[in-house]
């Protein structure tokens, strides 16, 4: 199973409609189609801040896992909202800007169909511990937060 | 309609099962019941990082709106994951720590049923512009990102 | 007095050796020469994390003020350290990526002489309130935190 | 040499007047006396944003090192400015809120003499790698960014 399949099989990504389409060499790409269920407004479609965040965190995690082939829980993330997302498709692209033994730094950009940047995010992810552990657990009880 | 009703009627909150139960004087409380749809793992329940984030952003926005009675888009937010969320209920409590003319700073803590802190978040929200505008728009096309 | 002069006259920038050399149209450039006083290590030169931060915050503020011609206090900032800074010159470049009525989002990159990225930062700055006020004060008691 | 001595001997802390007075069991306390050299304003004392940051990063690092007895470079930090610092003493208190095998999460609060919160910060620090390495280096070329 490749990385994109792994992310497509995650129940929360399925619940939100997030698809990861590329993940290789520390770079990943994904998207979702905005629907009424993503809105923070009952009268019209304006995406809740959690939608761009979930997409960013997912694609960021895919970028890290594509470089490290191990579980990569999110340690922390900052997101900045630059423009409202009001419909159509949201695309995200993530790039690992530093891949260390214990943590990776990742930049993510979320854009709408017009190419406008909706949000940018920067996250720190765990990159593994050599023994199949994660940031929060050791051993076989792995934790895949954010992915 | 009070603030808690407003947040319960947001389609994305409904999609995730987020309920805001208290919102007054710059403090808000909310929760969700974790189900399989929130998981990042198809084999067992480990909440995706976007779940705690969406809850935190929502309850943080409710705290700001309870103090300002106007739309309060999220400008930026940082979330730190401290422990995995593996089932039961997630509770969030938000408090406005600085409420200015243009922006508010909000602290949010997300806990699980055992009282363990799952995540903490700190966000900057817009507090209005005097003319019914929002951080990203002016006039009547208000934007309620993150709420 | 242009923007670069204003920043050069700030006592803390002088104390650290920070110079802002360009500031126009929402973009600014600055640098400092690393000396032993910037080190976190008494035995060799490894810049304290506060050095890259102070440079980033300063150049970020210069970028915002170059676009808005008003005081621009820092509301919040995140910095990520990607590589140690061990000597020579640190350069920073800042760009306003969103300039709104009340806040601006700014990206800053700090590099060393070899072109390696030492740190990246993202800040939210106040952009003014129309009445000469700042994020924290109103009227003539202006506050220029971070600049 | 105990942890507080180690931090007092760091040249940049000396340059800024930062003293760490307590550091034990994942909690640290420090302060500095604001002088004209800390100001961002040539006409009166308003501390540059880099001052509270440098204090926060230092005391945060002291808290982590007090819990782990090893070099603890800062990976990332967010600071929020809540009130201007206009004179007297700035005090900071840091607490490790999660201390993991590879990273620690730390909360820091900076207050002025009146007890007003000037800034809050949240940082992620490296907690070691088992082989004397740091977040950025391995082996004996240890890096002590932020401390």
Coordinates of C-alpha atoms in Angstrom, one line a residue:
Chain A
X1 CA 0.0 0.0 0.0
X2 CA 1.5 3.3 -0.9
X3 CA 1.3 6.5 1.1
X4 CA -1.6 8.0 -0.8
X5 CA -3.8 4.9 -0.3
X6 CA -2.9 4.9 3.4
X7 CA -4.3 8.4 3.8
X8 CA -7.4 7.8 1.7
X9 CA -8.3 4.9 4.1
X10 CA -8.3 7.1 7.1
X11 CA -11.9 7.4 8.3
X12 CA -11.7 11.1 9.2
X13 CA -10.3 12.0 5.8
X14 CA -13.1 10.0 4.2
X15 CA -15.6 11.9 6.4
X16 CA -14.3 15.2 5.1
X17 CA -13.6 14.1 1.6
X18 CA -9.9 14.6 1.8
X19 CA -7.9 12.8 -0.9
X20 CA -4.1 12.6 -1.0
X21 CA -3.0 12.2 -4.6
X22 CA 0.8 12.5 -4.4
X23 CA 3.3 11.8 -1.7
X24 CA 7.0 11.2 -2.5
X25 CA 10.4 12.5 -1.4
X26 CA 9.0 14.8 1.3
X27 CA 6.4 16.5 -0.8
X28 CA 2.6 15.7 -0.9
X29 CA -0.5 17.0 -2.6
X30 CA -4.1 16.6 -1.7
X31 CA -7.5 18.2 -2.0
X32 CA -11.2 18.2 -1.1
X33 CA -14.4 19.4 -2.7
X34 CA -16.2 21.9 -0.5
X35 CA -19.8 21.0 0.3
X36 CA -22.4 22.4 2.6
X37 CA -21.3 20.1 5.4
X38 CA -18.0 22.0 5.5
X39 CA -19.6 25.4 6.1
X40 CA -19.5 27.5 9.3
X41 CA -22.6 29.3 8.0
X42 CA -26.0 27.7 7.7
X43 CA -27.1 30.1 4.9
X44 CA -24.2 29.9 2.5
X45 CA -20.9 28.1 2.0
X46 CA -18.0 29.5 3.9
X47 CA -15.6 26.8 5.1
X48 CA -15.0 26.3 8.8
X49 CA -11.4 26.9 9.8
X50 CA -11.2 23.3 10.7
X51 CA -11.6 22.2 7.1
X52 CA -8.4 23.9 5.8
X53 CA -6.6 22.8 8.9
X54 CA -7.6 19.2 8.5
X55 CA -6.5 19.2 4.9
X56 CA -3.2 20.9 5.8
X57 CA -2.4 18.6 8.6
X58 CA -3.2 15.6 6.5
X59 CA -1.1 16.6 3.5
X60 CA 1.7 17.7 5.8
X61 CA 1.7 14.3 7.4
X62 CA 1.8 12.6 4.0
X63 CA 4.8 14.7 3.1
X64 CA 6.7 13.6 6.2
X65 CA 5.7 10.0 5.9
X66 CA 6.8 10.0 2.3
X67 CA 10.3 10.9 3.5
X68 CA 10.5 8.7 6.5
X69 CA 8.3 5.6 5.9
X70 CA 7.2 5.6 9.5
X71 CA 4.3 7.0 11.6
X72 CA 4.6 10.7 11.9
X73 CA 2.4 12.3 14.6
X74 CA 1.9 16.0 14.5
X75 CA 3.6 17.7 17.5
X76 CA 2.4 21.2 16.8
X77 CA 1.0 23.3 14.0
X78 CA 0.3 26.9 13.2
X79 CA -2.2 27.9 10.6
X80 CA -2.8 31.4 9.2
X81 CA -6.0 32.2 7.4
X82 CA -5.5 34.5 4.5
X83 CA -8.7 34.4 2.6
X84 CA -12.2 32.8 3.0
X85 CA -12.9 29.5 1.2
X86 CA -16.4 29.8 -0.3
X87 CA -16.7 26.9 -2.6
X88 CA -15.2 24.6 -5.2
X89 CA -12.1 22.7 -4.5
X90 CA -9.4 23.3 -1.9
X91 CA -5.9 22.1 -2.9
X92 CA -3.0 21.7 -0.5
X93 CA 0.7 21.2 -1.2
X94 CA 3.1 20.3 1.6
X95 CA 6.9 20.3 1.6
X96 CA 9.3 19.1 4.2
X97 CA 11.7 21.9 4.8
X98 CA 13.8 20.2 7.4
X99 CA 13.9 16.4 8.0
X100 CA 15.8 15.5 11.2
X101 CA 16.3 12.4 13.1
X102 CA 13.5 13.2 15.6
X103 CA 11.4 16.0 14.0
X104 CA 10.5 17.4 10.7
X105 CA 9.4 21.0 9.8
X106 CA 6.8 21.2 7.1
X107 CA 5.3 24.1 5.1
X108 CA 1.8 23.7 3.7
X109 CA -0.2 26.0 1.4
X110 CA -3.9 25.7 0.8
X111 CA -5.4 27.3 -2.3
X112 CA -8.8 27.6 -3.8
X113 CA -9.8 27.1 -7.5
X114 CA -8.8 30.6 -8.5
X115 CA -5.3 30.0 -7.1
X116 CA -5.9 32.3 -4.1
X117 CA -4.0 31.2 -1.0
X118 CA -6.7 30.4 1.6
X119 CA -4.3 29.4 4.4
X120 CA -0.7 28.7 5.0
X121 CA 0.5 26.3 7.8
X122 CA 3.7 25.3 9.4
X123 CA 3.9 22.1 11.4
X124 CA 6.5 20.2 13.4
X125 CA 6.0 16.4 13.1
X126 CA 7.7 13.5 14.8
X127 CA 9.8 11.5 12.4
X128 CA 10.1 8.3 14.4
X129 CA 12.3 6.8 17.0
X130 CA 13.9 3.9 15.3
X131 CA 11.9 1.3 17.3
X132 CA 8.5 1.8 15.7
X133 CA 7.6 4.2 18.5
X134 CA 5.9 7.6 18.1
X135 CA 6.0 10.9 19.7
X136 CA 3.6 9.8 22.4
X137 CA 4.0 6.0 22.6
X138 CA 6.7 3.4 22.3
X139 CA 6.6 0.0 20.8
X140 CA 3.6 -1.4 18.9
X141 CA 0.9 0.9 20.2
X142 CA 1.6 3.5 17.5
X143 CA -0.2 6.8 17.4
X144 CA -0.9 8.4 14.1
X145 CA -2.4 11.7 15.1
X146 CA -3.0 14.1 12.2
X147 CA -2.6 11.4 9.6
Chain B
X1 CA -30.6 33.2 19.4
X2 CA -27.8 32.9 21.8
X3 CA -24.2 32.1 21.1
X4 CA -24.4 28.4 21.8
X5 CA -27.3 28.0 19.4
X6 CA -25.5 29.8 16.7
X7 CA -22.6 27.4 17.0
X8 CA -24.8 24.4 17.1
X9 CA -26.4 25.4 13.8
X10 CA -23.1 25.6 12.0
X11 CA -23.1 22.7 9.4
X12 CA -19.4 21.7 10.0
X13 CA -19.9 21.5 13.7
X14 CA -23.0 19.3 13.1
X15 CA -20.9 17.2 10.7
X16 CA -18.3 16.6 13.5
X17 CA -20.7 16.4 16.4
X18 CA -19.4 19.5 18.1
X19 CA -21.7 21.2 20.6
X20 CA -21.0 24.5 22.3
X21 CA -22.7 24.4 25.7
X22 CA -21.5 27.6 27.4
X23 CA -20.4 31.0 26.0
X24 CA -20.4 34.1 28.1
X25 CA -18.1 36.8 29.1
X26 CA -15.2 35.7 27.0
X27 CA -15.3 32.0 28.1
X28 CA -16.8 29.1 26.3
X29 CA -17.2 25.3 26.7
X30 CA -17.9 22.6 24.2
X31 CA -17.4 19.0 23.4
X32 CA -17.9 16.1 21.0
X33 CA -18.2 12.3 21.3
X34 CA -15.5 10.5 19.4
X35 CA -16.7 8.0 16.9
X36 CA -15.0 5.9 14.2
X37 CA -15.5 8.7 11.7
X38 CA -13.0 10.9 13.7
X39 CA -10.2 8.3 13.5
X40 CA -7.0 8.6 11.5
X41 CA -6.7 4.8 11.8
X42 CA -9.0 2.4 10.0
X43 CA -8.4 -0.3 12.6
X44 CA -9.0 1.5 15.9
X45 CA -10.1 4.9 17.2
X46 CA -7.3 7.5 17.4
X47 CA -8.6 10.9 16.6
X48 CA -7.2 12.8 13.6
X49 CA -5.4 16.0 14.6
X50 CA -8.1 17.9 12.8
X51 CA -10.7 16.8 15.3
X52 CA -9.2 18.5 18.4
X53 CA -8.3 21.5 16.2
X54 CA -11.9 21.9 14.9
X55 CA -13.2 21.7 18.5
X56 CA -10.6 24.1 19.8
X57 CA -11.2 26.7 17.0
X58 CA -14.9 26.4 17.5
X59 CA -14.9 26.9 21.2
X60 CA -12.3 29.6 20.9
X61 CA -14.5 31.5 18.5
X62 CA -17.5 31.1 20.8
X63 CA -15.5 32.7 23.6
X64 CA -14.5 35.7 21.5
X65 CA -18.0 36.2 20.1
X66 CA -19.4 36.0 23.7
X67 CA -17.3 39.0 24.6
X68 CA -17.8 41.0 21.4
X69 CA -21.2 40.1 19.9
X70 CA -19.9 40.2 16.4
X71 CA -18.3 37.9 13.8
X72 CA -14.9 36.9 14.9
X73 CA -12.9 35.1 12.2
X74 CA -9.8 33.2 13.2
X75 CA -6.6 35.0 12.1
X76 CA -4.2 32.4 13.1
X77 CA -4.0 29.5 15.6
X78 CA -1.3 27.2 17.0
X79 CA -2.2 23.8 18.4
X80 CA 0.1 21.5 20.4
X81 CA -0.8 17.8 20.7
X82 CA 0.1 16.5 24.1
X83 CA -1.6 13.1 24.2
X84 CA -3.6 10.9 21.8
X85 CA -7.4 11.0 21.9
X86 CA -8.6 7.4 21.7
X87 CA -12.3 7.5 22.5
X88 CA -15.0 8.8 24.7
X89 CA -15.7 12.5 24.9
X90 CA -13.4 15.4 24.1
X91 CA -14.1 18.6 26.1
X92 CA -12.8 22.0 25.3
X93 CA -12.7 25.2 27.4
X94 CA -11.6 28.5 25.9
X95 CA -10.8 31.8 27.6
X96 CA -10.1 35.2 26.1
X97 CA -6.9 36.3 27.6
X98 CA -6.8 39.7 25.8
X99 CA -9.7 41.4 24.2
X100 CA -8.7 44.4 22.1
X101 CA -10.4 46.7 19.6
X102 CA -9.2 44.7 16.6
X103 CA -7.9 41.3 17.9
X104 CA -8.4 38.9 20.7
X105 CA -6.0 36.3 22.1
X106 CA -7.6 33.1 23.3
X107 CA -6.3 30.1 25.2
X108 CA -8.0 26.7 24.6
X109 CA -7.5 23.4 26.4
X110 CA -8.9 20.1 25.1
X111 CA -9.2 17.2 27.5
X112 CA -10.4 13.7 27.4
X113 CA -12.7 11.9 29.8
X114 CA -9.9 11.0 32.2
X115 CA -9.0 14.7 32.5
X116 CA -5.8 14.3 30.4
X117 CA -4.9 17.3 28.3
X118 CA -5.1 16.1 24.7
X119 CA -4.1 19.4 23.1
X120 CA -3.7 23.1 23.9
X121 CA -4.2 25.9 21.5
X122 CA -3.6 29.6 21.3
X123 CA -5.5 31.7 18.6
X124 CA -5.7 35.2 17.5
X125 CA -9.2 36.2 16.4
X126 CA -10.5 39.3 14.8
X127 CA -12.9 41.2 17.1
X128 CA -14.7 43.4 14.5
X129 CA -14.0 46.5 12.6
X130 CA -16.8 48.9 13.6
X131 CA -18.6 48.6 10.3
X132 CA -19.8 45.1 10.4
X133 CA -16.8 43.9 8.5
X134 CA -14.6 41.0 9.2
X135 CA -10.9 40.4 9.0
X136 CA -11.2 39.6 5.3
X137 CA -14.2 41.5 4.1
X138 CA -16.0 44.7 4.7
X139 CA -19.7 45.4 4.8
X140 CA -22.4 42.8 4.6
X141 CA -20.4 40.0 3.2
X142 CA -19.3 38.8 6.5
X143 CA -17.0 35.9 6.9
X144 CA -17.1 33.6 9.9
X145 CA -14.1 31.4 9.4
X146 CA -13.5 29.1 12.3
X147 CA -16.9 29.4 13.7
Chain C
X1 CA 13.2 59.9 7.8
X2 CA 12.6 56.8 5.9
X3 CA 11.7 53.4 7.3
X4 CA 15.2 52.0 7.3
X5 CA 16.5 55.0 9.3
X6 CA 13.7 54.6 11.8
X7 CA 14.6 51.0 12.5
X8 CA 18.4 51.8 12.7
X9 CA 17.6 54.3 15.5
X10 CA 15.9 51.8 17.7
X11 CA 18.1 51.2 20.7
X12 CA 17.6 47.4 20.9
X13 CA 18.5 47.0 17.2
X14 CA 21.6 49.0 17.9
X15 CA 22.4 46.9 20.9
X16 CA 22.2 43.7 18.8
X17 CA 23.7 45.2 15.6
X18 CA 20.6 44.9 13.5
X19 CA 20.4 47.0 10.4
X20 CA 17.4 47.3 8.1
X21 CA 18.7 48.1 4.6
X22 CA 15.5 47.9 2.5
X23 CA 11.9 48.5 3.3
X24 CA 9.4 49.3 0.6
X25 CA 6.0 48.0 -0.7
X26 CA 5.6 45.4 2.0
X27 CA 9.1 43.8 1.7
X28 CA 12.1 44.5 3.9
X29 CA 15.7 43.3 4.2
X30 CA 18.1 43.4 7.2
X31 CA 21.1 41.8 8.7
X32 CA 23.5 41.6 11.6
X33 CA 27.1 40.4 12.1
X34 CA 27.3 37.6 14.6
X35 CA 29.7 38.3 17.5
X36 CA 30.5 36.5 20.7
X37 CA 27.9 38.6 22.5
X38 CA 25.2 36.8 20.4
X39 CA 26.3 33.3 21.5
X40 CA 24.5 30.9 23.8
X41 CA 27.7 29.1 24.4
X42 CA 30.6 30.7 26.3
X43 CA 33.2 28.5 24.4
X44 CA 32.2 29.0 20.8
X45 CA 29.8 31.0 18.7
X46 CA 26.4 29.5 18.4
X47 CA 23.7 32.2 18.2
X48 CA 21.1 32.2 20.9
X49 CA 17.6 31.7 19.5
X50 CA 16.7 35.2 20.5
X51 CA 19.1 36.6 17.9
X52 CA 17.4 35.2 14.9
X53 CA 14.0 36.0 16.5
X54 CA 14.9 39.7 17.1
X55 CA 16.2 40.0 13.5
X56 CA 13.1 38.4 12.1
X57 CA 10.7 40.4 14.2
X58 CA 12.5 43.6 13.3
X59 CA 12.6 43.0 9.5
X60 CA 9.0 41.7 9.6
X61 CA 7.9 45.0 11.3
X62 CA 9.8 47.0 8.7
X63 CA 7.9 45.2 5.9
X64 CA 4.6 46.0 7.5
X65 CA 5.4 49.6 8.2
X66 CA 6.6 50.0 4.6
X67 CA 3.2 49.1 3.4
X68 CA 1.1 51.0 5.9
X69 CA 3.1 54.0 7.1
X70 CA 1.9 53.6 10.7
X71 CA 3.0 51.8 13.9
X72 CA 2.7 48.1 13.6
X73 CA 3.1 46.2 16.8
X74 CA 3.6 42.5 16.7
X75 CA 0.6 40.6 17.8
X76 CA 2.1 37.1 17.6
X77 CA 4.9 35.3 15.9
X78 CA 6.1 31.7 15.4
X79 CA 9.7 30.9 14.6
X80 CA 11.1 27.6 13.5
X81 CA 14.8 26.9 13.9
X82 CA 16.1 24.9 11.0
X83 CA 19.9 25.1 11.4
X84 CA 22.3 26.6 13.9
X85 CA 23.8 30.0 13.3
X86 CA 27.5 29.7 14.0
X87 CA 29.1 32.9 12.7
X88 CA 29.4 35.5 10.0
X89 CA 26.4 37.4 8.9
X90 CA 22.7 36.6 9.3
X91 CA 20.4 38.1 6.7
X92 CA 16.6 38.3 6.9
X93 CA 14.0 39.0 4.3
X94 CA 10.4 39.7 5.1
X95 CA 7.3 39.8 2.9
X96 CA 3.8 40.8 3.8
X97 CA 1.6 38.0 2.4
X98 CA -1.7 39.6 3.5
X99 CA -2.2 43.2 4.4
X100 CA -5.6 43.8 5.9
X101 CA -7.3 46.8 7.5
X102 CA -6.5 45.6 11.0
X103 CA -3.8 42.9 10.7
X104 CA -1.0 41.8 8.4
X105 CA 0.5 38.4 7.9
X106 CA 4.2 38.3 7.3
X107 CA 6.7 35.6 6.2
X108 CA 10.3 36.0 7.2
X109 CA 13.4 33.9 6.3
X110 CA 16.7 34.1 8.1
X111 CA 19.8 32.8 6.3
X112 CA 23.5 32.6 7.0
X113 CA 26.4 33.5 4.7
X114 CA 26.3 30.1 3.0
X115 CA 22.7 30.7 2.0
X116 CA 21.4 28.0 4.5
X117 CA 18.1 28.8 6.1
X118 CA 18.7 29.3 9.8
X119 CA 15.1 30.0 10.7
X120 CA 11.7 30.9 9.2
X121 CA 9.1 32.9 11.0
X122 CA 5.5 33.9 10.5
X123 CA 4.0 36.8 12.3
X124 CA 0.7 38.7 12.7
X125 CA 1.1 42.4 13.1
X126 CA -1.3 45.1 13.8
X127 CA -1.7 47.5 10.8
X128 CA -3.3 50.5 12.6
X129 CA -6.6 51.6 13.6
X130 CA -7.1 54.8 11.6
X131 CA -6.7 57.0 14.7
X132 CA -3.0 56.6 15.3
X133 CA -3.7 53.9 17.9
X134 CA -1.9 50.6 18.1
X135 CA -2.9 47.1 19.0
X136 CA -2.6 47.8 22.7
X137 CA -3.3 51.5 23.1
X138 CA -5.3 54.2 21.5
X139 CA -4.4 57.8 20.7
X140 CA -1.0 59.3 21.1
X141 CA 0.5 56.8 23.4
X142 CA 1.6 54.6 20.6
X143 CA 3.3 51.3 21.2
X144 CA 5.9 50.0 18.8
X145 CA 6.6 46.5 20.2
X146 CA 8.8 44.4 18.0
X147 CA 10.0 47.3 15.9
Chain D
X1 CA 27.7 23.8 37.8
X2 CA 23.9 23.9 38.2
X3 CA 21.5 24.9 35.5
X4 CA 21.0 28.5 36.7
X5 CA 24.8 29.0 36.5
X6 CA 25.0 27.6 33.0
X7 CA 22.4 30.0 31.8
X8 CA 24.0 33.0 33.5
X9 CA 27.2 32.2 31.7
X10 CA 25.7 32.4 28.3
X11 CA 27.1 35.5 26.6
X12 CA 23.8 36.6 25.0
X13 CA 21.9 36.4 28.3
X14 CA 24.7 38.5 29.8
X15 CA 24.4 41.0 26.9
X16 CA 20.6 41.3 27.6
X17 CA 20.9 41.1 31.4
X18 CA 18.9 37.9 31.6
X19 CA 19.3 35.9 34.9
X20 CA 17.9 32.5 35.5
X21 CA 17.3 32.1 39.2
X22 CA 15.4 28.8 39.5
X23 CA 15.5 25.6 37.4
X24 CA 14.4 22.3 38.7
X25 CA 12.0 19.5 37.9
X26 CA 10.8 21.0 34.6
X27 CA 10.1 24.5 36.0
X28 CA 12.3 27.6 35.7
X29 CA 12.2 31.3 36.7
X30 CA 14.2 34.2 35.4
X31 CA 14.1 37.9 34.9
X32 CA 15.8 41.0 33.5
X33 CA 15.8 44.7 34.3
X34 CA 14.6 46.8 31.4
X35 CA 17.0 49.5 30.4
X36 CA 17.1 52.0 27.5
X37 CA 19.1 49.4 25.4
X38 CA 16.0 47.2 25.4
X39 CA 13.8 49.8 23.8
X40 CA 12.3 49.9 20.3
X41 CA 11.8 53.6 20.7
X42 CA 14.6 56.1 21.0
X43 CA 12.5 58.6 23.0
X44 CA 11.1 56.4 25.7
X45 CA 11.3 52.9 27.1
X46 CA 9.1 50.4 25.3
X47 CA 10.7 47.0 25.1
X48 CA 11.4 45.5 21.7
X49 CA 9.5 42.3 21.1
X50 CA 12.8 40.5 21.0
X51 CA 13.4 41.2 24.7
X52 CA 10.4 39.3 26.0
X53 CA 11.1 36.5 23.4
X54 CA 14.7 36.1 24.5
X55 CA 13.7 35.9 28.1
X56 CA 10.9 33.4 27.3
X57 CA 13.2 31.2 25.2
X58 CA 15.9 31.2 27.8
X59 CA 13.7 30.4 30.7
X60 CA 11.8 27.8 28.7
X61 CA 15.1 26.1 27.8
X62 CA 16.1 26.1 31.4
X63 CA 12.9 24.4 32.4
X64 CA 13.5 21.7 29.8
X65 CA 17.2 21.2 30.7
X66 CA 16.2 21.0 34.4
X67 CA 14.1 18.0 33.6
X68 CA 16.4 16.2 31.1
X69 CA 20.0 17.2 32.0
X70 CA 21.0 17.5 28.4
X71 CA 21.2 20.1 25.7
X72 CA 17.7 21.2 24.6
X73 CA 17.6 23.2 21.4
X74 CA 14.4 25.1 20.6
X75 CA 12.6 23.6 17.7
X76 CA 9.9 26.2 17.4
X77 CA 8.2 28.8 19.5
X78 CA 5.1 31.0 19.3
X79 CA 4.9 34.2 21.3
X80 CA 1.8 36.4 21.9
X81 CA 2.2 39.9 23.0
X82 CA -0.5 40.9 25.4
X83 CA 0.7 44.2 26.8
X84 CA 3.6 46.6 26.2
X85 CA 6.6 46.4 28.6
X86 CA 7.6 49.9 29.5
X87 CA 10.1 49.6 32.3
X88 CA 11.1 48.0 35.5
X89 CA 11.7 44.3 35.7
X90 CA 10.4 41.5 33.5
X91 CA 9.9 38.1 35.1
X92 CA 9.3 34.9 33.3
X93 CA 8.2 31.5 34.5
X94 CA 8.3 28.4 32.4
X95 CA 6.8 25.0 32.9
X96 CA 7.2 21.8 30.9
X97 CA 3.7 20.6 30.1
X98 CA 4.8 17.5 28.3
X99 CA 8.3 15.9 28.5
X100 CA 8.7 13.2 25.9
X101 CA 11.6 11.1 24.7
X102 CA 12.3 13.4 21.8
X103 CA 10.5 16.6 22.4
X104 CA 9.1 18.7 25.2
X105 CA 6.3 21.3 25.2
X106 CA 6.8 24.3 27.4
X107 CA 4.5 27.1 28.5
X108 CA 6.1 30.4 29.4
X109 CA 4.5 33.6 30.9
X110 CA 6.3 36.9 31.0
X111 CA 5.0 39.5 33.5
X112 CA 5.9 43.0 34.5
X113 CA 6.3 44.5 38.0
X114 CA 2.6 45.2 38.3
X115 CA 1.9 41.5 37.6
X116 CA 0.5 42.3 34.2
X117 CA 1.1 39.5 31.6
X118 CA 3.3 41.1 28.9
X119 CA 3.6 38.0 26.8
X120 CA 2.9 34.3 26.8
X121 CA 4.8 31.7 24.8
X122 CA 4.6 28.1 23.9
X123 CA 7.7 26.3 22.6
X124 CA 8.7 22.8 21.4
X125 CA 12.2 21.8 22.5
X126 CA 14.4 18.9 21.6
X127 CA 14.9 16.7 24.7
X128 CA 17.9 14.7 23.4
X129 CA 18.6 11.7 21.3
X130 CA 20.4 9.3 23.5
X131 CA 23.7 9.8 21.9
X132 CA 24.6 13.2 23.1
X133 CA 23.2 14.7 19.8
X134 CA 20.9 17.5 19.5
X135 CA 18.0 18.4 17.1
X136 CA 20.4 19.6 14.5
X137 CA 23.6 17.7 15.1
X138 CA 24.8 14.3 16.2
X139 CA 27.7 13.4 18.4
X140 CA 29.9 15.9 20.1
X141 CA 29.1 19.0 18.1
X142 CA 26.2 19.9 20.2
X143 CA 24.0 22.8 19.5
X144 CA 22.4 24.8 22.2
X145 CA 20.2 27.2 20.3
X146 CA 17.9 29.2 22.4
X147 CA 19.8 28.6 25.6

